[in-house]
Coordinates of C-alpha atoms in Angstrom, one line a residue:
X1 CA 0.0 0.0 0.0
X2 CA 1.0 3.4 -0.7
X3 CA -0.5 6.7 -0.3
X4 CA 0.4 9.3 -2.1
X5 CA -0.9 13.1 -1.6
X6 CA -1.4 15.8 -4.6
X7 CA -1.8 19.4 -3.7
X8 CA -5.0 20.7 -4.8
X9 CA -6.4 24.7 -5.3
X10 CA -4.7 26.9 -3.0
X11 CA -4.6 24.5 0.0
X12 CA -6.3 21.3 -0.5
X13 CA -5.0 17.6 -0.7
X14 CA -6.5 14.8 -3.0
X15 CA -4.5 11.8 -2.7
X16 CA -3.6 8.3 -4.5
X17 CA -4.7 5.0 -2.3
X18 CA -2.0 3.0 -4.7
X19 CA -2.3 -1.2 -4.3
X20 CA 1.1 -2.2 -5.1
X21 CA 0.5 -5.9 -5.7
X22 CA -2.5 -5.0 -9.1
X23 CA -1.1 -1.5 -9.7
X24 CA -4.5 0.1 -9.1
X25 CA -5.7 2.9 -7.3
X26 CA -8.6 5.2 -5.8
X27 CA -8.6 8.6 -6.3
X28 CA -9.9 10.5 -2.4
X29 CA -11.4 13.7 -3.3
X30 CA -9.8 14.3 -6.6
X31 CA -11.1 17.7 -7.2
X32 CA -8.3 18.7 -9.6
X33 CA -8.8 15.6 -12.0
X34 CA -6.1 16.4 -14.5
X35 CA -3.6 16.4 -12.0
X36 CA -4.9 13.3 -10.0
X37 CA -4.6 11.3 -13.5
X38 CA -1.0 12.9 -14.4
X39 CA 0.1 11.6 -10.8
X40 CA -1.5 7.7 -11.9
X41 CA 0.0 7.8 -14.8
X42 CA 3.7 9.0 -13.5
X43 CA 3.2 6.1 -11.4
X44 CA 2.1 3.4 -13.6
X45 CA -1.6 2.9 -11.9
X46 CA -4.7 2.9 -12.8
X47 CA -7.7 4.8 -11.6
X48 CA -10.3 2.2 -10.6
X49 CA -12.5 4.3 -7.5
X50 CA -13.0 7.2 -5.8
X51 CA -13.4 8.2 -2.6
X52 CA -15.0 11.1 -1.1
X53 CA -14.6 12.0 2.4
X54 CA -17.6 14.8 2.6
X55 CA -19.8 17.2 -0.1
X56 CA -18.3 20.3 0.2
X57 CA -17.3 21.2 -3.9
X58 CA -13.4 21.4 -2.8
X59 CA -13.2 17.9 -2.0
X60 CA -16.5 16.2 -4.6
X61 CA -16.5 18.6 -7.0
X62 CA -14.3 16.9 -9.7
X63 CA -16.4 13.4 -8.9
X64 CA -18.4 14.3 -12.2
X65 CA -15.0 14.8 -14.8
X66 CA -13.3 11.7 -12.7
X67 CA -16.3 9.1 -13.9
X68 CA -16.7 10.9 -17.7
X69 CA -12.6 9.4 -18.1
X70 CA -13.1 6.8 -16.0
X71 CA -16.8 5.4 -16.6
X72 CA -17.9 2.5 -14.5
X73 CA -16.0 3.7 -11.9
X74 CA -17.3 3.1 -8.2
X75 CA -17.5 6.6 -6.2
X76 CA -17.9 6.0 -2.6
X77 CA -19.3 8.7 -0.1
X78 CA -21.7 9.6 3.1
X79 CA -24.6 10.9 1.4
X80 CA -26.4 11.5 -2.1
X81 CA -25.3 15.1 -2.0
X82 CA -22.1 14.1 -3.1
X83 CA -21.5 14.4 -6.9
X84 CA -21.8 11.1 -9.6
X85 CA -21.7 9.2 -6.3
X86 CA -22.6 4.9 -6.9
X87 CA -21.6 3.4 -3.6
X88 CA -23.7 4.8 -0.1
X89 CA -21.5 4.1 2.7
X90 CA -22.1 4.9 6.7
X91 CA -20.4 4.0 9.8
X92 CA -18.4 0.6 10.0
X93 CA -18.9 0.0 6.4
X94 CA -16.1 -2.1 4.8
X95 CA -14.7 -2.1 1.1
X96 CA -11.4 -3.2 -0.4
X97 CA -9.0 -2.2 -3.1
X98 CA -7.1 -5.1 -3.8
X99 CA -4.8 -6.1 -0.6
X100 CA -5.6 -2.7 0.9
X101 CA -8.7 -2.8 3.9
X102 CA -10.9 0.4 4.0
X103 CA -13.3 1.0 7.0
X104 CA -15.6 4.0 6.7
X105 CA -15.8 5.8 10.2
X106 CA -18.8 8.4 10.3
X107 CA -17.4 11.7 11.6
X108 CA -20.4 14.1 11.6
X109 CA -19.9 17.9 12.4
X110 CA -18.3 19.8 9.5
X111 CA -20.8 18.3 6.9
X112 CA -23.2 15.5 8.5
X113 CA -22.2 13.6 5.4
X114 CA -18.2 13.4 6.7
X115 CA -16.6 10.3 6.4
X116 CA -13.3 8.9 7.6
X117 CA -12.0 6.3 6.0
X118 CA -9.1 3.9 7.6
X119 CA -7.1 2.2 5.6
X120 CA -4.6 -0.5 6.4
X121 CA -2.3 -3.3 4.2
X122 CA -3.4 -6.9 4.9
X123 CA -0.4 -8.2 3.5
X124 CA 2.3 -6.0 4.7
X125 CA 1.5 -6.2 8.1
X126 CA 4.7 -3.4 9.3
X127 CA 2.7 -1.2 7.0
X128 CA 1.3 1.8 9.9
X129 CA -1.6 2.4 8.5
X130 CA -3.3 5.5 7.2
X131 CA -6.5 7.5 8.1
X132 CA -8.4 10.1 5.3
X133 CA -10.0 12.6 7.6
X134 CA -11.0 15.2 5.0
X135 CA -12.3 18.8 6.9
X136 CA -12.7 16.5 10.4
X137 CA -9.5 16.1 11.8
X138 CA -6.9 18.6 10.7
X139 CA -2.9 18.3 11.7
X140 CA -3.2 20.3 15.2
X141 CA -6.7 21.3 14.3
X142 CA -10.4 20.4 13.4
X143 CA -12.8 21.5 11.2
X144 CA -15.5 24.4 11.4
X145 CA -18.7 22.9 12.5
X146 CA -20.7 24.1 9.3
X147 CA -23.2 21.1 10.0
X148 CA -23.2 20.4 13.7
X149 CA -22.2 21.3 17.1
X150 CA -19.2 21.0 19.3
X151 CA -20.1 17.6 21.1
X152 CA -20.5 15.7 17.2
X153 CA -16.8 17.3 16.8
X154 CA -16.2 15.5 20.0
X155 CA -17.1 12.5 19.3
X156 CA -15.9 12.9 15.8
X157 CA -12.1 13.3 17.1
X158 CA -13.0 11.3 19.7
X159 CA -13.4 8.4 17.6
X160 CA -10.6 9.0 15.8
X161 CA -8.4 9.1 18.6
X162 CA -9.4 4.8 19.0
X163 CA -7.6 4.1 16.0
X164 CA -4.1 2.0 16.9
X165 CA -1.7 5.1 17.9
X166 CA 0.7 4.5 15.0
X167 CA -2.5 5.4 12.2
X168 CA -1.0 8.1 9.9
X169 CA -3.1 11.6 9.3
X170 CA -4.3 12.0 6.0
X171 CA -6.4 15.6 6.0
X172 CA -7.9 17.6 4.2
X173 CA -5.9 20.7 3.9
X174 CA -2.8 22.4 4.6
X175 CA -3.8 24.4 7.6
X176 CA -0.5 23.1 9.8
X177 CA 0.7 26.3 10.3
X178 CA -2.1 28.7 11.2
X179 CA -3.4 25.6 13.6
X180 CA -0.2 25.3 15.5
X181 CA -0.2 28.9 15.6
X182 CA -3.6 28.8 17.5
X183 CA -2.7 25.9 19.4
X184 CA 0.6 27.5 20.5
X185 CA -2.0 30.6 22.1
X186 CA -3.9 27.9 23.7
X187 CA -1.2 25.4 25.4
X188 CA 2.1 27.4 25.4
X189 CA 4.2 25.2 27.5
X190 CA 3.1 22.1 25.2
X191 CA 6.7 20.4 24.4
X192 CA 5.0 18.2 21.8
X193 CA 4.9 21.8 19.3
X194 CA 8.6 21.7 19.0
X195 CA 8.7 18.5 16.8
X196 CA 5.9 20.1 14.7
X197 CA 7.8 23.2 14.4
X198 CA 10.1 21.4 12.6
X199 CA 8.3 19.4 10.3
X200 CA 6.6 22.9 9.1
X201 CA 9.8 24.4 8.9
X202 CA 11.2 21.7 6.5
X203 CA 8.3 20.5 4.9
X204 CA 5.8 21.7 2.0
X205 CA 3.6 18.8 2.7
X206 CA 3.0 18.0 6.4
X207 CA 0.4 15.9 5.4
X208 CA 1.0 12.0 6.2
X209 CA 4.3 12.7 8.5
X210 CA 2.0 12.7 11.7
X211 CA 0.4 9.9 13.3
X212 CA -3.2 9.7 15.8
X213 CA -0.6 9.7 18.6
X214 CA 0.9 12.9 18.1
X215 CA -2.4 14.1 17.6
X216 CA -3.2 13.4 21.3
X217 CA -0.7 15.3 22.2
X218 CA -0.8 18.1 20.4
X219 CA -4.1 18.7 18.9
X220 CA -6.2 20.9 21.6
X221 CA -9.2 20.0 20.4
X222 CA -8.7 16.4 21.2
X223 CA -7.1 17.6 24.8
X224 CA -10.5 18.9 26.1
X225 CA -10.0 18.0 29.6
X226 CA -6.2 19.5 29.9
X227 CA -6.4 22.1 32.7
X228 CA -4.9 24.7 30.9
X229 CA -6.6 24.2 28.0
X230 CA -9.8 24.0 29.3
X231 CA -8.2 27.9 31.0
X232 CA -7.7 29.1 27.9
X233 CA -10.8 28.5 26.6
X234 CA -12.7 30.3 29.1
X235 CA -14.9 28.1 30.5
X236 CA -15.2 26.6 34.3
X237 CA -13.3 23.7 35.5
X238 CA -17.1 21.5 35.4
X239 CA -17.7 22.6 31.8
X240 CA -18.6 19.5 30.0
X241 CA -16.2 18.5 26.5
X242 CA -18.3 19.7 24.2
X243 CA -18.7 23.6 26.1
X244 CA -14.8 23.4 25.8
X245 CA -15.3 22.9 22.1
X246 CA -17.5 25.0 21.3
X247 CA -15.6 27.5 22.9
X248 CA -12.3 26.9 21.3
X249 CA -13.7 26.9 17.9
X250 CA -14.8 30.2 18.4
X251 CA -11.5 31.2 19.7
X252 CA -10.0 29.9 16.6
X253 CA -13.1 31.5 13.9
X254 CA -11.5 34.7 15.2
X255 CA -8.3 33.7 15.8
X256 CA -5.6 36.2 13.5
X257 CA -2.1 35.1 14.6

């Protein structure tokens, strides 16, 4: 299994889910279809799915271009709003690519139609494993709640945060930067920043050089019950997880660092 990303628009990521044993792949959110195809084809694969982790037209809006070249094609996503899409999937749904497992975790908030999806090598068993979180789970950040309400963003990272520790991030956007930024405001004296420091220092693409793990550590919105978090935020030492969210989302809407 490999995974490859491709920059997308200003700030977006659609990526190759490569089998290496058929030389296939699915496309996840190829909005930019000409590029998604140049990257197969660099690679010697070929396009045989696509995945789409939510509606929004920055992550399904090249669905329609991808089937026209590739017709036939399955296109796999949360809910009918989702462009050319063939295959429904919801919570615990299952699907394979060749050797490659894909479990589809539901992750409502951002859109109600967000869907993880967790992918992991059944032959190569040293293979990490890798986790598409689209607008959910962001590298030191979340998603704005467009569709929901700080206790489904919660549970959303929540949920994610069961997957084995070693799970690679796979998001959505580039946002690393502005989100440590934030983060950096909320938990100053968090020692886990340095090492993401340096990967934004030295890296273009922070995308799939992070794991669920680091996450934990330094993603305040999945440290809701950290004391100084939950000080920063504003709200009383009782407030309930999803109070603290919805507070630190607001803190970040405004934030301007």
């Amino acid at each position: 299994m490999q995974i490859v990303p491709i920059p997308v628009r200003q700030d977006n990521y659609a990526y190759l889910l490569i089998d290496d044993a058929s030389k296939t792949a699915a496309a996840v959110d190829p909005y930019d279809v000409n590029k998604v195809v140049a990257a197969a084809d660099n690679l010697g694969v070929q396009l045989v799915a696509g995945i789409t982790t939510h509606h929004h037209f920055d992550h399904s809006g090249g669905n329609k271009e991808f089937v026209s070249k590739f017709p036939g094609v399955p296109i796999y996503g949360g809910s009918d709003k989702i462009p050319a899409l063939t295959n429904l999937v919801k919570d615990k749904d299952e699907f394979t690519l060749g050797d490659i497992h894909i479990k589809c975790l539901s992750t409502p908030c951002h859109t109600q139609d967000s869907i993880c999806y967790y992918v992991t090598d059944t032959v190569n068993k040293n293979h990490q494993g890798g986790v598409f979180t689209g607008d959910t789970l962001f590298i030191a950040g979340c998603g704005r709640f467009f569709e929901g309400v700080g206790s489904e963003m919660d549970a959303a990272l929540s949920y994610l945060g069961t997957l084995p520790d070693s799970t690679i991030v796979y998001n959505g956007h580039e946002y690393t930067n502005g989100s440590l930024a934030f983060a950096k405001t909320i938990e100053p004296e968090n020692k886990a920043f340095a090492k993401l420091d340096e990967l934004v220092k030295s890296n273009e693409i922070v995308t799939g050089l992070t794991t669920i793990r680091e996450e934990k550590e330094w993603n305040i919105f999945m440290r809701l019950g950290n004391a100084t978090v939950r000080q920063a935020a504003g709200v009383s030492a009782e407030a309930s997880a999803s109070v603290v969210m919805d507070a630190l989302r607001e803190k970040k809407n405004n934030f301007r660092g």
